[in-house]
mmCIF file of C-alpha atoms in Angstrom:
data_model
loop_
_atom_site.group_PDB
_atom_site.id
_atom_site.type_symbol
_atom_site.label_atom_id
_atom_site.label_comp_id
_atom_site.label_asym_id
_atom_site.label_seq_id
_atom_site.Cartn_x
_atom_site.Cartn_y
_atom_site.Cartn_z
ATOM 1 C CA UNK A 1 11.789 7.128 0.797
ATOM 2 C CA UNK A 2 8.527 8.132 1.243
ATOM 3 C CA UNK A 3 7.215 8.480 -3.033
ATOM 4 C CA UNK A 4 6.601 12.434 -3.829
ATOM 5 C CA UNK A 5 3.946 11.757 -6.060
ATOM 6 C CA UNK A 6 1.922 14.212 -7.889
ATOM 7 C CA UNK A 7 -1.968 15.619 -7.150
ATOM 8 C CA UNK A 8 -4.283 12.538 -6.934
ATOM 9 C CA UNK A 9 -6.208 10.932 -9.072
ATOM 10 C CA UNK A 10 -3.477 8.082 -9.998
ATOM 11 C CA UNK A 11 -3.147 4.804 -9.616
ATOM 12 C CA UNK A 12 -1.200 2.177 -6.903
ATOM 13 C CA UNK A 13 -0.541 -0.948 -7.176
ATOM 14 C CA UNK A 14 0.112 -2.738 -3.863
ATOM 15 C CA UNK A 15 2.097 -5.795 -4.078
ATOM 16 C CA UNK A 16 2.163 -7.591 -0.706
ATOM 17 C CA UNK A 17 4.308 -10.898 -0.306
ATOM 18 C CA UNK A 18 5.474 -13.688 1.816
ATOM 19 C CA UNK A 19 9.248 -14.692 0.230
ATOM 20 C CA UNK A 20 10.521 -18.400 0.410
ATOM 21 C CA UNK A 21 13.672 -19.116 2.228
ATOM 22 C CA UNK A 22 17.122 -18.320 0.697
ATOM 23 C CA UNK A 23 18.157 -15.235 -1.367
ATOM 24 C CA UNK A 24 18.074 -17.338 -4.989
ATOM 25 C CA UNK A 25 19.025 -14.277 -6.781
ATOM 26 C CA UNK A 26 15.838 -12.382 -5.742
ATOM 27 C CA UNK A 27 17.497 -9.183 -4.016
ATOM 28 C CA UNK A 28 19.570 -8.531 -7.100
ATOM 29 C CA UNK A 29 16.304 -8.965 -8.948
ATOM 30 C CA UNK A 30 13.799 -6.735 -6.818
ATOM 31 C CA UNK A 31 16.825 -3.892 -7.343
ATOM 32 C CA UNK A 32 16.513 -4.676 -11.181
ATOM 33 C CA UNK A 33 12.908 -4.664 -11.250
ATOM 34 C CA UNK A 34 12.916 -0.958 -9.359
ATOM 35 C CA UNK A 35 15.326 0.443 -11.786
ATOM 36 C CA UNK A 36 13.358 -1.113 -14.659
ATOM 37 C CA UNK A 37 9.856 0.415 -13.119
ATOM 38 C CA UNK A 38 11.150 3.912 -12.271
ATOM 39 C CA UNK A 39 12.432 4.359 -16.262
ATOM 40 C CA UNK A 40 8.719 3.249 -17.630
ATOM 41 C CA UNK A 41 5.902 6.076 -18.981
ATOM 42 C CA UNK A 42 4.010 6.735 -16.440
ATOM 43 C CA UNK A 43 5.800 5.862 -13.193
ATOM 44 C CA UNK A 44 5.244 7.791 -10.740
ATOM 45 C CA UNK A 45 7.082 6.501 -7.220
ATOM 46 C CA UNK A 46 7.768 3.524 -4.839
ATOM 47 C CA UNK A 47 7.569 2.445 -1.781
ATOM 48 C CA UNK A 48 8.852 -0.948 -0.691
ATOM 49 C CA UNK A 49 9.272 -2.538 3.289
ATOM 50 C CA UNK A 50 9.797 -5.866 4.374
ATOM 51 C CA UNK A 51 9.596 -7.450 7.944
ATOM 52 C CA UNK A 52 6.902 -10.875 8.055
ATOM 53 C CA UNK A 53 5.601 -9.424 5.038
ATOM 54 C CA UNK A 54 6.779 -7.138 1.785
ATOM 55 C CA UNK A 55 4.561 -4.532 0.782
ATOM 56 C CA UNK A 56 5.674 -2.383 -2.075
ATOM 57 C CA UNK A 57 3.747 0.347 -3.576
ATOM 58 C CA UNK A 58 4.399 1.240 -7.116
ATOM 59 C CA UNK A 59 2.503 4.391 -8.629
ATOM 60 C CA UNK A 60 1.424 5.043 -12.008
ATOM 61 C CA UNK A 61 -0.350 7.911 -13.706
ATOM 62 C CA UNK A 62 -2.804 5.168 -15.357
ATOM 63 C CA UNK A 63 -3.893 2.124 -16.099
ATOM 64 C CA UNK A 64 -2.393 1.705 -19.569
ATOM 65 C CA UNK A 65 1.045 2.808 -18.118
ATOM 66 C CA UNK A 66 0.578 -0.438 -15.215
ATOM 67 C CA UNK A 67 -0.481 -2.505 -17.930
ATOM 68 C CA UNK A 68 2.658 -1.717 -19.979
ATOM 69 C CA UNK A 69 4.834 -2.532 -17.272
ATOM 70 C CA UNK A 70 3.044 -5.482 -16.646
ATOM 71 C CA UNK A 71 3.657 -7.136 -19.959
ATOM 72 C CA UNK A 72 7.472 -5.653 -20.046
ATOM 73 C CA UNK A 73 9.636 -8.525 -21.466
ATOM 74 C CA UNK A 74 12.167 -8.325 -18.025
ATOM 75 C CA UNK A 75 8.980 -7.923 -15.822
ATOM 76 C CA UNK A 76 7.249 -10.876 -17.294
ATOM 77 C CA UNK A 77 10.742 -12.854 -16.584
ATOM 78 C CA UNK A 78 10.832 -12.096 -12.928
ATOM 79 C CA UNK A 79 6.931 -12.518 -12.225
ATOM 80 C CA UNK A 80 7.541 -16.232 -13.150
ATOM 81 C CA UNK A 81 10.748 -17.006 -11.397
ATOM 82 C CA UNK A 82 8.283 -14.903 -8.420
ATOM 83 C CA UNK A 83 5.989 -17.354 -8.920
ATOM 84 C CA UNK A 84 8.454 -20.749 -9.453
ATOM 85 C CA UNK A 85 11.036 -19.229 -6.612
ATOM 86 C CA UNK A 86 10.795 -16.245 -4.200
ATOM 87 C CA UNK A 87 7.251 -16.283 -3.199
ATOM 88 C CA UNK A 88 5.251 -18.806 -0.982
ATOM 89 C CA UNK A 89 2.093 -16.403 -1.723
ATOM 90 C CA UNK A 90 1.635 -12.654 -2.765
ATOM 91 C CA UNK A 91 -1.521 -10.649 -3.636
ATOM 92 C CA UNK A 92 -1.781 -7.474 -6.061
ATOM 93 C CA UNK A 93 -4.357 -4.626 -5.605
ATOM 94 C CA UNK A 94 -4.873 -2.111 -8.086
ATOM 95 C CA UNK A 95 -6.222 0.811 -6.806
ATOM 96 C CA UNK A 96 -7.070 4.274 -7.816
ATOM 97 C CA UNK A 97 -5.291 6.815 -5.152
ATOM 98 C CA UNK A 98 -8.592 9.398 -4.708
ATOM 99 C CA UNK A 99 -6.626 11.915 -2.322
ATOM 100 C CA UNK A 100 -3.512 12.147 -0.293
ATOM 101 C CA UNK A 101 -2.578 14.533 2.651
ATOM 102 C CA UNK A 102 0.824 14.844 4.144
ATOM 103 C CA UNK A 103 2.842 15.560 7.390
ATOM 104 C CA UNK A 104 6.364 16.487 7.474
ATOM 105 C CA UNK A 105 7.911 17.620 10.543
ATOM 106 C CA UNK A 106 7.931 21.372 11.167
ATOM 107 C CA UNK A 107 5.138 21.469 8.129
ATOM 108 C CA UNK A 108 2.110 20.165 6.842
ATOM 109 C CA UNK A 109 1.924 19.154 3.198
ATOM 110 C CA UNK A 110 -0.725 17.916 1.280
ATOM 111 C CA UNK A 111 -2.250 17.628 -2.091
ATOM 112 C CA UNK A 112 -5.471 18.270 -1.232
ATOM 113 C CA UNK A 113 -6.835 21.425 0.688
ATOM 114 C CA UNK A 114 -8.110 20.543 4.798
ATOM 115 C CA UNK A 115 -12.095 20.469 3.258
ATOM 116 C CA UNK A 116 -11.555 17.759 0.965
ATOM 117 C CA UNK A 117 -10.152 15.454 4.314
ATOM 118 C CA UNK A 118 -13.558 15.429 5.683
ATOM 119 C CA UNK A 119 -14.111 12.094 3.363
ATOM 120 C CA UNK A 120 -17.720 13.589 2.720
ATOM 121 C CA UNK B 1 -0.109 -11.851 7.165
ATOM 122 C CA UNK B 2 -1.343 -11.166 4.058
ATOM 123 C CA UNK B 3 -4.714 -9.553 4.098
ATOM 124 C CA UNK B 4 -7.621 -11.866 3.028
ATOM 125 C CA UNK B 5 -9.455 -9.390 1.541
ATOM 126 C CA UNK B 6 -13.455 -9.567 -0.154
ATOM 127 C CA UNK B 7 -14.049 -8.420 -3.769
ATOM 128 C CA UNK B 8 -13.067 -5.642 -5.034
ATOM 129 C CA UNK B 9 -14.364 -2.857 -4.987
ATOM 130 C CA UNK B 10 -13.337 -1.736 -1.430
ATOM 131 C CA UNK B 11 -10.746 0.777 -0.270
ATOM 132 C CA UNK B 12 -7.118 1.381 1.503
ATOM 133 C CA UNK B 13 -5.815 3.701 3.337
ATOM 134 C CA UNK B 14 -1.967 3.810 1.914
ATOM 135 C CA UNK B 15 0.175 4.833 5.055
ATOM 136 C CA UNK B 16 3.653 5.393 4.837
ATOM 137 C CA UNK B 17 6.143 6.563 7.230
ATOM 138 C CA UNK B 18 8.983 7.492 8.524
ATOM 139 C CA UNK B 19 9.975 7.170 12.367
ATOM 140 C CA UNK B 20 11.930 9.719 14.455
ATOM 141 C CA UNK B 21 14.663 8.243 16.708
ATOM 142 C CA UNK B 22 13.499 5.958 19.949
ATOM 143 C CA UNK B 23 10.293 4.292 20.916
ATOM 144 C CA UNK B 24 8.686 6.925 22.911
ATOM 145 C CA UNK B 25 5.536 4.555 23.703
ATOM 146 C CA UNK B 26 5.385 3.842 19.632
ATOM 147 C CA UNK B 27 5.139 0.523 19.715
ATOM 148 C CA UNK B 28 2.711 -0.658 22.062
ATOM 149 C CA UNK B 29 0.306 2.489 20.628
ATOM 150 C CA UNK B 30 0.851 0.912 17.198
ATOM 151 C CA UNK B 31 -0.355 -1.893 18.382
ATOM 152 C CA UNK B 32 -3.174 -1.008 19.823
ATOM 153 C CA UNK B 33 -3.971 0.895 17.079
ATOM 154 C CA UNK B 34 -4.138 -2.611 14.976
ATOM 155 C CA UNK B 35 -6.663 -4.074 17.776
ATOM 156 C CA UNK B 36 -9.102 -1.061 17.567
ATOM 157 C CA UNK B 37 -8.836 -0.659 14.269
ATOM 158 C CA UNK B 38 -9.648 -4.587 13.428
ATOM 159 C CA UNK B 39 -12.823 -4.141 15.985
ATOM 160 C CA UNK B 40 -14.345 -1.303 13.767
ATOM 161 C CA UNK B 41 -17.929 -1.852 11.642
ATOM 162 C CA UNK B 42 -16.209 -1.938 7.807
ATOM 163 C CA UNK B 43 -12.692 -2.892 8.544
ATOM 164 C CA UNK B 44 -11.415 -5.379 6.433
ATOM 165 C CA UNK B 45 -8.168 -6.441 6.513
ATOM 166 C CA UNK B 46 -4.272 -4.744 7.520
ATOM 167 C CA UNK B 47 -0.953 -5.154 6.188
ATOM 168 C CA UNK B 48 2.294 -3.796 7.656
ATOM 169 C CA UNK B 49 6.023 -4.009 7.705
ATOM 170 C CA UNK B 50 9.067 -1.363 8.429
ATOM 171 C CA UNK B 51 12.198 -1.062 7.232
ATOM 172 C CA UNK B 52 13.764 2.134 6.148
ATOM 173 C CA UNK B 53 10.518 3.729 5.900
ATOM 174 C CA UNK B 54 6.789 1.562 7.250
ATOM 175 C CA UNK B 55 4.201 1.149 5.240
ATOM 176 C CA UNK B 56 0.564 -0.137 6.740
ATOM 177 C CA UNK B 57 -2.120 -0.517 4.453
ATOM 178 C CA UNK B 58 -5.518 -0.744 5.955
ATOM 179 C CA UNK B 59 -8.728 -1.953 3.791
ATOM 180 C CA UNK B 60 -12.262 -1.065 4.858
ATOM 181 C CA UNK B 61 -15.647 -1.507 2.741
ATOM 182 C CA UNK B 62 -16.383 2.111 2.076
ATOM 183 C CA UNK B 63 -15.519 5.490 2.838
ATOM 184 C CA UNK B 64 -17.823 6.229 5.445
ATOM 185 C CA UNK B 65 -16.136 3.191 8.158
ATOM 186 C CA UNK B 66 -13.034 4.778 7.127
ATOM 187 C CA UNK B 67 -14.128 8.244 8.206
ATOM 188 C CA UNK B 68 -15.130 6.943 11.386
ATOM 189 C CA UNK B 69 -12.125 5.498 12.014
ATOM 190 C CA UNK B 70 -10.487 8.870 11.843
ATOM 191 C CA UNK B 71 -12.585 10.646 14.095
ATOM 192 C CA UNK B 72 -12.286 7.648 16.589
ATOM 193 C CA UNK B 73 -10.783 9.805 19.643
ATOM 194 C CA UNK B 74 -8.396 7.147 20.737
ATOM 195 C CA UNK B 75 -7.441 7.525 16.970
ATOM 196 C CA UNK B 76 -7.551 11.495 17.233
ATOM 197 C CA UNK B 77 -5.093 10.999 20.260
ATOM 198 C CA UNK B 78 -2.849 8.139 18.520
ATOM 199 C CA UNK B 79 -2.609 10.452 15.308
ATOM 200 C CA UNK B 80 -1.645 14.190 17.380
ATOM 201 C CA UNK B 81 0.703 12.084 19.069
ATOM 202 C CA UNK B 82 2.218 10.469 15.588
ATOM 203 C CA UNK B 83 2.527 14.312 14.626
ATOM 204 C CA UNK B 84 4.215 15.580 18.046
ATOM 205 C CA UNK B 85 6.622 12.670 19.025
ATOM 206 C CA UNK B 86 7.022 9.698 16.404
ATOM 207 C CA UNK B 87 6.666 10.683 12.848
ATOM 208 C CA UNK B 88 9.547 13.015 11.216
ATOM 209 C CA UNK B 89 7.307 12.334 7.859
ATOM 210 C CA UNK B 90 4.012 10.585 6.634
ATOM 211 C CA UNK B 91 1.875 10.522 3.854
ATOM 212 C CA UNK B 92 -1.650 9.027 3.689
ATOM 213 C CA UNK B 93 -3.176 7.808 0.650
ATOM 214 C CA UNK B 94 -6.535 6.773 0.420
ATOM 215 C CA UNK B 95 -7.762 4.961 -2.493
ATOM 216 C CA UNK B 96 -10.335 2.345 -3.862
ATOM 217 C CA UNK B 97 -9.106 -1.260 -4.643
ATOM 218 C CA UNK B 98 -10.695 -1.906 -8.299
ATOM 219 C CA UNK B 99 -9.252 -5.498 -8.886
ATOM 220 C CA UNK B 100 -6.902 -7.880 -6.969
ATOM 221 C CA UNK B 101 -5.399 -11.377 -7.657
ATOM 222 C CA UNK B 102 -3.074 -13.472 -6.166
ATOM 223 C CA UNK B 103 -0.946 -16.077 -5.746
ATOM 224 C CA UNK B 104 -0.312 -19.021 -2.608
ATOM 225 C CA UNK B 105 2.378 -21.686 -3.284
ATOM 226 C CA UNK B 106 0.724 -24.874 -5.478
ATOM 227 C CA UNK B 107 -2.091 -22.629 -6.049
ATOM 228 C CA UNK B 108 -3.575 -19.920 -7.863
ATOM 229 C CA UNK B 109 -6.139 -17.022 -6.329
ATOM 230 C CA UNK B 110 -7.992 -14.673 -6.874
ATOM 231 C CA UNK B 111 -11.373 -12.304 -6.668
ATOM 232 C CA UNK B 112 -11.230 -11.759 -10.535
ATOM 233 C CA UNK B 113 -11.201 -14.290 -13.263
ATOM 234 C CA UNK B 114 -8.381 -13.753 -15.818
ATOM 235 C CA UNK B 115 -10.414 -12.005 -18.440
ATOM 236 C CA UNK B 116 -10.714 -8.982 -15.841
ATOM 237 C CA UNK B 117 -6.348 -9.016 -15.447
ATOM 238 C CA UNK B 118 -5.804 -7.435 -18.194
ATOM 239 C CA UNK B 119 -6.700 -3.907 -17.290
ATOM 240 C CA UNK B 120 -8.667 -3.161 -20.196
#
């Protein structure tokens, strides 16, 4: 699903990863760790695809709410077995979202009005 | 491939989609999307994978090479045709990478010393 997050400015943090080989309890894990997110102060959305690469997107309204979930007890956990067992290499940017515009078929959504696309 | 990014600060450009049924030419416009984009002054780095929805984050070293990109015509033409044949939804998120770190098997990375992970 494609995150229905609120008027910019808020934060992302963009987790992209290269897995090992072998399940080793990370699937049940990831599904944990989404459940865990989504119920924290301050989420906002995510988005999550894997092919050669994982990229999930979390949202938060701030950086104290990414900072909480960051040192949550069951987050902590799975960032180490990440590191011990499921990833080969992974890279986190944090990243303050500064607009957002939107398409969906049939109608064009966005948080921002068509002036503020021009970037300028 | 995970994107080997400079120092922060730089931005992405946060796109996440989701595909209507068939190829309809999708493919081999996405990827020629990836080679024009990668040959542009201030591009930095993309990452990209599709499952139930794609995400493809692009970085770039300011806004201004990312508002070129946009108005790139074979862009204009790639991005009409995302809204007339292949996207049933899309949201673009643009947004300025403030820290990163990461992680490669046996090793540890990243632009920022630890002091600067803790978000405060």
């Amino acid at each position: 699903m494609i995150a229905d997050t609120p008027n910019p400015p808020y934060y992302a943090v963009i987790f992209t990863s290269a897995r090992t080989a072998g399940d080793n309890g990370y699937q049940e894990m990831a599904e944990l760790m989404v459940r865990l997110a989504s119920e924290q102060d301050g989420f906002l959305g995510i988005e999550s695809a894997r092919e050669e690469i994982g990229i999930t997107v979390s949202y938060w309204r701030d950086l104290a709410s990414i900072q909480k979930w960051r040192d949550h007890v069951q987050h902590t956990v799975a960032r180490n077995k990440g590191r011990s067992d499921w990833y080969s290499a992974y890279r986190t940017r944090i990243a303050l979202v500064e607009r957002d515009y939107g398409f969906v078929r049939d109608q064009t959504v966005g948080n921002n009005d068509k002036s503020k696309l021009d970037l300028q």
